Amino acid sequence: MTELTKSDAGAGTAQTAAVPAEAEPAIKRITQWGEIRHRFMANRLAVVGLIIVGLLLFAAAFAPLLAPYDPLHQDLANTLASPGGEHLLGTDALGRDQLSRIIYGARIAVIIGLASIFLACLIGVVIGALAGYFGKAIDSVLMRVADVFFAFPLLIGAIVIIIVMGRGVAPVVISLAVFSWPTVSRLLRSSILSVREADYVLAARALGAGTTRIIVRHIIPNSIAAVMAYAAFSVGSAIVAEAALSFLGVGVSPEVAEWGNMLSAGRDFLGVKDYLWVYPSIAIVLTVLGFVFVGDGLRDALDPKLR
Amino acid sequence: MGRYVIRRLGQMIVVLFGATVVLFCTLFILPGDPVGSLGGDKARDPAVVAELRERYGLNDPLPVQYGNFVKNLAQGDLGEDFTQRRPVTEILQPKLVNTAKLAIAAIIIDIVIGVLAGLIAALFRYSFWDVLITLLTTFAVGFPSFVIGMVLQKFFVVDLGLFPLISDGTLNSMILPAFTLAILDAALVARLMRGTMLEVLRADYVKTAVAKGLPRRTVLLKHVMRNSIIPVVTYLGISFGTLLGGALITEAIFNWDGIGLALVQAVQQQNNPIIIGVVTFGVAVFVLLNLIVDLLYAVLDPRIRLA
Amino acid sequence: MRGAKSAKWVVGAIVVALAATACGGGNDNKGSDAKGGGVFRMGITEPTAIDPVNAQESEGMVIARALFTQLYDVSVDGKLIPKLAESGTSADGKTWIFKIKSGTKFTNGEVVDAEAFIRGWTRVAAKASASDVSYHMAGIKGYDALKGGKSDKFAGLSAPDANTLKVELDKADFEFDKKTAHAAFSPVPKVAGAGDNKKFNDAPIGNGAFKMKGSWNHNQSISLVRNDDYGLEKAKLDGVEFKILNPANGSQLEYTGFQSGEFDYARMPTPQLPVAKAKFEPQGEWYSADFSGINYLVVFNQNAPFNNPDARKAISYAIDREAIAKSVFQGMQKPATAFLPPSFSAEYQAGVCSTCVKQDKAKAKEFAAKGGLKPGTVVNFGYNTGAGHEEWVQAVAQQLKDVLGVEVKLDGKPFKEALATQQEKKTSGLWRSAWTADYPTADNFLAPLLSTAGIGEDPATGKAQGDNRSRYSNPKFDELLDQARQEKDAAKRAELYKQAEKLAIDTDQAVVPLWQRTQYRLVNTKKFDGIKMDFFEDPTLAEISLKK
């Protein structure tokens, strides 16, 4: 082990790094997935996580049906109403219904969380696969590029990009992805490095399989487990990062019903109208926990040795 | 080993170069004259703008500006801030000390709480304490630092009045921000510690040591601890770098006069010399820490040979 | 203000009746009063500068004005209070003669004479100082040569004798004396050196009621002690402690600090004002005052859809200022019905902006139709972020949508970017803005913000470099300002300014006034007497005394 992957622990999923060194050959995929599902469902926290994530997706999909009010509707005659009565979670400084804003906030969270991680994985998998399989010069160059992006602490890098692109959903997604992909690349690359020499790959090569076929049919499926667990975990992190950006005043526009915005606006009322920041906080915490549980469950299910 | 360090340092310079080029280009394409306005709604006297542009070389083409920046940087000079017209290093130095104080306090909390909790959980596996610690650490991961910070502020400052809201650098005013910064990492360290320790306890060499009849103490300290601590060290090294990102949020919440807060403000004010100064420094520290961690890693784990 | 530079100063004669008596009393008071003592503590954010060479925002001014005494001071309602000036006269408005009180000293023993004033003013206007406040001197002869680096002497300033300062202006200005109350017009000792003398920048030596104790501890604190050799009425306080807070939530910290007894004077976060008022007003610790400022909307006059006065009126009619004041500002802001502030009692005309008085949806729609502001029109509405405007701009945007059916596009930007956008020639729509006066003259509002000269268009880039970013331009308005400046009689002058305001604000609706500038503070009246605020929105430190 001469190359050290500094990313592994940084992602908060330290154990995933070395995952599929001895994963079963891809031939048994169907039964393998069945078993993974079985192991996942046996994990109580993972199931709780799945339920939370399901509810979140449901809220995001059916927000217009679920929300009692238009999240942007201002009622200046009824500002800062305490929770209860017509407004279950109260109203904000512009008289907007908090519950509706939280429900609509799920949309932004889901869109930004999924889109940014999907984008990060896409970039990361491509670059990581190339680097890991070809090694040598290509590996070296690609990994130095990854280093540059990795060297920017996420929030700082994201802020820099948003300064340039302006506030909004797309800039937030892009900025989160641009500084997250190196982790994916490193995960994939390090697991490819170990898979590359695995018996079944050697066997496939001996049987005359081409490079592309080996990468697509054998290496990626067996290395992807680490990436998937990371991705599930990271959706939560991305949602937190996105809320943090809004909290710092550089995320999506302040009029958008988004949890970080609500928190940021509610912060001025700390100790006076605490419900303004407490409810959006709960929404964020539950969401993150949901994804963490799912991520943990997935990791354990994919690699039972680790627990 | 020596050659390895030199190679890594060389890579570090490449990364730093890449990062500052990216940053420079980014700031250059931002709209708005960096010396164009005063703090409020008023524009600056065109004569003053011209004088300052001339003084700070802002009329030079970008490569020339970058060249000057690198030349000055090599002499430890980060230029002058455009508002107060004081050297950036002079402005940042006390802030850096503050951030370092906070980061060190957080790391200490991470080590004490994280390692201890992980140790207890692993040694007394499946006990009440193990379950409690596992649960707490799982939930801690779901709480973003801004939520933790606001909750702590609400209870300990606003309601109980135990700590000052105005951080003045004293130990007392450091406790809440340090905890806010540390909680997530402490939880991750605990989980990491528990995981690796369980693995190590099952390892053959530990079994051998026990079978040899070595005292439990010796086995734990010499074999188990030493081998379990490696991932923790890696993790802490990385997290010291990412603490800068975390400090952004924590310092903003607790009004801690560190470089994180300076960055947030500089971004709002488009104070380019400060932005460049903080980011350059942050990236340098991050990369350097990675190197140190890798070296430490080699020291702790004799199986690793650096080449 | 920047517009003053291009202002046309007028011929006439004025004698400022200077009550030499007002400062005479102070002299007899030397050391006689024993009730002195006490340290007044307050929070500020890190100032840009405390040296008068570049002190600009209220945080820097409060210190600069404590360390330095100028010719005049200004009360909160805009009245001149003579300080070092024994008299200030001008026969034609172009040449001013200031008689300076003799025998006062800087704290290092140097004499404060006419030369000290010339030295100070020259230092501000010098090219190398690159001072942000030098434009206040733009009307003085020789300013451009000095600012442009072609000279190092201020041609318009001279000292016929040690205690006489002669100022020659490019154009007549009968209100020039009011400008000299600004901190930029301070005298400085010889040791001040050039404007970028870092040692003096951080520990200025002045002639004020207070002097520095040590030097500026950046981002931490600034301490002042009483100047016992002060030439005018001495301060009663032993000292003033400024704790420097982070701007991120400075007002929150001040408020909490006041409650925990760390500060004697504090701002409060806007959302907490009602709670604070309920708590502290009964205890007599609540202070409120109206200041010479205005919150308003810049309306880009030269581009569609607002290149038509009727469209601009539609906007003004559509806004329910009262409702927003009551809800978003929780009753802590007063709707404005004029552009000039009530503190300018001679020129103030309540209700001069007839579209501002009350929201009128029918009229708003009627004017929108007349002005071609069709439902569905996209209206850009810009504001600068991170300054607490996020909430109310959303409320205004909603009202415009509801009443006019226009599509409002809110655009928040950090302030440098915001400024760049406002300056561009092609920018259209609305922009949030505010103005506070630098000196108590109507001209200081009307000229920079509404006159053609105030646009200051850069011929090369088309950027509006001045403060009239609405780019309102009406020759009749410019002429009224000219006439006002040529009018030596104060009452008649005020009348002309009133006509000018009515033309720009009521007839042409050049901008949309929103709220007056009201400020609230908590003051520790249990411990101190005489805490008031001055024209520059700072506490009158020299008048505060420990309660007996």
XYZ file of N, CA, C and O in Angstrom, chain C residues 310-311 313-314 317 360-373 403-404:
84
model
N -45.584 58.762 -15.217
C -46.809 58.095 -14.772
C -46.522 56.673 -14.303
O -47.096 56.200 -13.328
N -45.618 56.012 -14.995
C -45.245 54.654 -14.573
C -44.577 54.708 -13.205
O -44.798 53.840 -12.352
N -45.121 56.967 -10.923
C -46.169 57.271 -9.935
C -46.969 56.026 -9.596
O -47.395 55.837 -8.458
N -47.186 55.194 -10.610
C -47.932 53.956 -10.370
C -47.226 53.128 -9.297
O -47.856 52.574 -8.389
N -47.761 54.804 -5.848
C -49.134 54.611 -5.356
C -49.374 53.172 -4.902
O -50.165 52.905 -4.024
N -52.933 53.753 -2.956
C -54.178 53.934 -3.698
C -54.139 53.005 -4.914
O -53.548 53.324 -5.943
N -54.789 51.854 -4.767
C -54.689 50.839 -5.809
C -55.312 51.309 -7.126
O -54.782 51.045 -8.206
N -56.455 52.024 -7.012
C -57.131 52.470 -8.223
C -56.235 53.436 -8.997
O -56.045 53.313 -10.206
N -55.681 54.408 -8.255
C -54.820 55.383 -8.927
C -53.570 54.709 -9.474
O -53.090 55.063 -10.546
N -53.047 53.745 -8.722
C -51.855 53.043 -9.189
C -52.133 52.411 -10.540
O -51.340 52.528 -11.481
N -53.303 51.758 -10.674
C -53.644 51.094 -11.931
C -53.869 52.112 -13.038
O -53.446 51.925 -14.180
N -54.520 53.224 -12.641
C -54.808 54.265 -13.618
C -53.497 54.833 -14.187
O -53.335 54.961 -15.399
N -52.566 55.140 -13.287
C -51.286 55.701 -13.751
C -50.464 54.660 -14.526
O -49.754 55.003 -15.457
N -50.600 53.416 -14.104
C -49.874 52.358 -14.815
C -50.364 52.290 -16.258
O -49.578 52.188 -17.205
N -51.694 52.382 -16.421
C -52.268 52.333 -17.762
C -51.785 53.524 -18.576
O -51.370 53.401 -19.735
N -51.834 54.711 -17.924
C -51.401 55.927 -18.621
C -49.917 55.859 -18.986
O -49.493 56.339 -20.027
N -49.147 55.260 -18.067
C -47.693 55.264 -18.257
C -47.173 54.056 -19.003
O -45.965 53.858 -19.095
N -48.102 53.230 -19.494
C -47.676 52.088 -20.300
C -47.041 50.964 -19.502
O -46.314 50.140 -20.041
N -47.328 50.945 -18.205
C -46.781 49.876 -17.369
C -47.819 48.747 -17.336
O -48.659 48.672 -16.452
N -50.866 44.700 -6.883
C -51.621 45.867 -7.333
C -51.510 46.068 -8.845
O -52.492 46.325 -9.510
N -50.306 45.929 -9.371
C -50.100 46.284 -10.780
C -50.035 45.069 -11.706
O -50.053 45.222 -12.917
